């Protein structure tokens, strides 16, 4: 990869990370058991365009910066960075498989929604484990909060995934058409 392409990729990922931080820090509704936001949009777009490594990097860096802005650096920061990384890895891995056929995932609407839902379920599972470990670390464990709220989180995720994927599909297609990301330019 040329130095120019490396710089372009770095800039693209930085823009997605900045979008993640804005959506994750300022456009969010927080409750102890659930969080409603659309911060997964840049993760899904990054994963669809550039693959699992880029999707995970957008999630990792974006969530880390959002955590620093909201809570500062704490013992549990790494716990809360992991769930969105799972989403980037899952969506990016499936997107990479579809690239090999020459027909990107965003051009296959039903599989794209299915993969986004699978990524969201992976995120919910990792969030539940993170919440459980966090509750043990800070002494606020209750079964209802940690595991009972998982059903609410998954239900909320169905709605969020529908909205995010509905926006991500045409956005990703537009970015490909305009040359922001060519097929085969992804980081595997």
PDB file of C-alpha atoms in Angstrom, residues 38-107:
ATOM      1  CA  UNK A  38     -26.687   5.458  16.971  1.00  0.00           C
ATOM      2  CA  UNK A  39     -22.937   5.341  17.512  1.00  0.00           C
ATOM      3  CA  UNK A  40     -22.802   1.981  15.765  1.00  0.00           C
ATOM      4  CA  UNK A  41     -23.413   3.730  12.420  1.00  0.00           C
ATOM      5  CA  UNK A  42     -19.741   4.655  11.804  1.00  0.00           C
ATOM      6  CA  UNK A  43     -18.667   1.183  12.980  1.00  0.00           C
ATOM      7  CA  UNK A  44     -21.004  -0.524  10.514  1.00  0.00           C
ATOM      8  CA  UNK A  45     -20.021   1.836   7.674  1.00  0.00           C
ATOM      9  CA  UNK A  46     -16.309   1.349   8.425  1.00  0.00           C
ATOM     10  CA  UNK A  47     -16.715  -2.420   8.603  1.00  0.00           C
ATOM     11  CA  UNK A  48     -18.716  -2.578   5.366  1.00  0.00           C
ATOM     12  CA  UNK A  49     -16.256  -0.361   3.504  1.00  0.00           C
ATOM     13  CA  UNK A  50     -12.898  -1.427   4.894  1.00  0.00           C
ATOM     14  CA  UNK A  51     -13.300  -4.746   6.731  1.00  0.00           C
ATOM     15  CA  UNK A  52     -13.134  -6.139  10.264  1.00  0.00           C
ATOM     16  CA  UNK A  53      -9.865  -4.492  11.305  1.00  0.00           C
ATOM     17  CA  UNK A  54     -11.079  -1.023  10.362  1.00  0.00           C
ATOM     18  CA  UNK A  55     -14.534  -1.609  11.865  1.00  0.00           C
ATOM     19  CA  UNK A  56     -12.932  -2.751  15.112  1.00  0.00           C
ATOM     20  CA  UNK A  57     -10.494   0.206  15.107  1.00  0.00           C
ATOM     21  CA  UNK A  58     -13.309   2.716  14.629  1.00  0.00           C
ATOM     22  CA  UNK A  59     -15.179   1.106  17.537  1.00  0.00           C
ATOM     23  CA  UNK A  60     -12.107   0.802  19.774  1.00  0.00           C
ATOM     24  CA  UNK A  61     -10.831   4.341  19.314  1.00  0.00           C
ATOM     25  CA  UNK A  62     -14.283   5.930  19.181  1.00  0.00           C
ATOM     26  CA  UNK A  63     -15.543   4.224  22.325  1.00  0.00           C
ATOM     27  CA  UNK A  64     -12.285   4.854  24.171  1.00  0.00           C
ATOM     28  CA  UNK A  65     -12.499   8.590  23.431  1.00  0.00           C
ATOM     29  CA  UNK A  66     -16.225   8.657  24.279  1.00  0.00           C
ATOM     30  CA  UNK A  67     -15.471   6.886  27.582  1.00  0.00           C
ATOM     31  CA  UNK A  68     -12.725   9.391  28.381  1.00  0.00           C
ATOM     32  CA  UNK A  69     -15.048  12.321  27.695  1.00  0.00           C
ATOM     33  CA  UNK A  70     -17.937  10.886  29.713  1.00  0.00           C
ATOM     34  CA  UNK A  71     -16.260   9.119  32.635  1.00  0.00           C
ATOM     35  CA  UNK A  72     -12.511   9.622  32.445  1.00  0.00           C
ATOM     36  CA  UNK A  73     -10.033   6.786  32.608  1.00  0.00           C
ATOM     37  CA  UNK A  74     -11.220   4.190  35.122  1.00  0.00           C
ATOM     38  CA  UNK A  75     -10.522   0.586  35.976  1.00  0.00           C
ATOM     39  CA  UNK A  76     -13.547  -0.509  33.929  1.00  0.00           C
ATOM     40  CA  UNK A  77     -12.843   1.521  30.774  1.00  0.00           C
ATOM     41  CA  UNK A  78     -11.575  -1.501  28.852  1.00  0.00           C
ATOM     42  CA  UNK A  79     -14.766  -3.396  29.711  1.00  0.00           C
ATOM     43  CA  UNK A  80     -16.903  -0.789  27.957  1.00  0.00           C
ATOM     44  CA  UNK A  81     -14.624  -0.516  24.925  1.00  0.00           C
ATOM     45  CA  UNK A  82     -15.006  -4.204  24.058  1.00  0.00           C
ATOM     46  CA  UNK A  83     -18.741  -4.437  23.134  1.00  0.00           C
ATOM     47  CA  UNK A  84     -18.653  -2.128  20.086  1.00  0.00           C
ATOM     48  CA  UNK A  85     -15.430  -3.797  18.920  1.00  0.00           C
ATOM     49  CA  UNK A  86     -17.385  -7.065  18.690  1.00  0.00           C
ATOM     50  CA  UNK A  87     -19.838  -5.353  16.336  1.00  0.00           C
ATOM     51  CA  UNK A  88     -17.055  -4.095  14.053  1.00  0.00           C
ATOM     52  CA  UNK A  89     -15.413  -7.504  13.936  1.00  0.00           C
ATOM     53  CA  UNK A  90     -18.624  -9.416  13.162  1.00  0.00           C
ATOM     54  CA  UNK A  91     -19.938  -7.039  10.476  1.00  0.00           C
ATOM     55  CA  UNK A  92     -16.470  -6.612   8.949  1.00  0.00           C
ATOM     56  CA  UNK A  93     -15.807 -10.358   8.824  1.00  0.00           C
ATOM     57  CA  UNK A  94     -19.042 -11.024   6.957  1.00  0.00           C
ATOM     58  CA  UNK A  95     -18.490  -8.017   4.687  1.00  0.00           C
ATOM     59  CA  UNK A  96     -15.039  -9.362   3.763  1.00  0.00           C
ATOM     60  CA  UNK A  97     -16.593 -12.713   2.805  1.00  0.00           C
ATOM     61  CA  UNK A  98     -19.056 -10.975   0.487  1.00  0.00           C
ATOM     62  CA  UNK A  99     -16.276  -8.879  -1.123  1.00  0.00           C
ATOM     63  CA  UNK A 100     -14.668 -12.059  -2.409  1.00  0.00           C
ATOM     64  CA  UNK A 101     -17.723 -12.690  -4.584  1.00  0.00           C
ATOM     65  CA  UNK A 102     -17.473  -9.181  -6.044  1.00  0.00           C
ATOM     66  CA  UNK A 103     -20.887  -8.238  -4.665  1.00  0.00           C
ATOM     67  CA  UNK A 104     -20.493  -6.215  -1.450  1.00  0.00           C
ATOM     68  CA  UNK A 105     -22.707  -6.933   1.534  1.00  0.00           C
ATOM     69  CA  UNK A 106     -24.462  -3.553   1.320  1.00  0.00           C
ATOM     70  CA  UNK A 107     -25.803  -4.577  -2.119  1.00  0.00           C
TER      71      UNK A 107
END
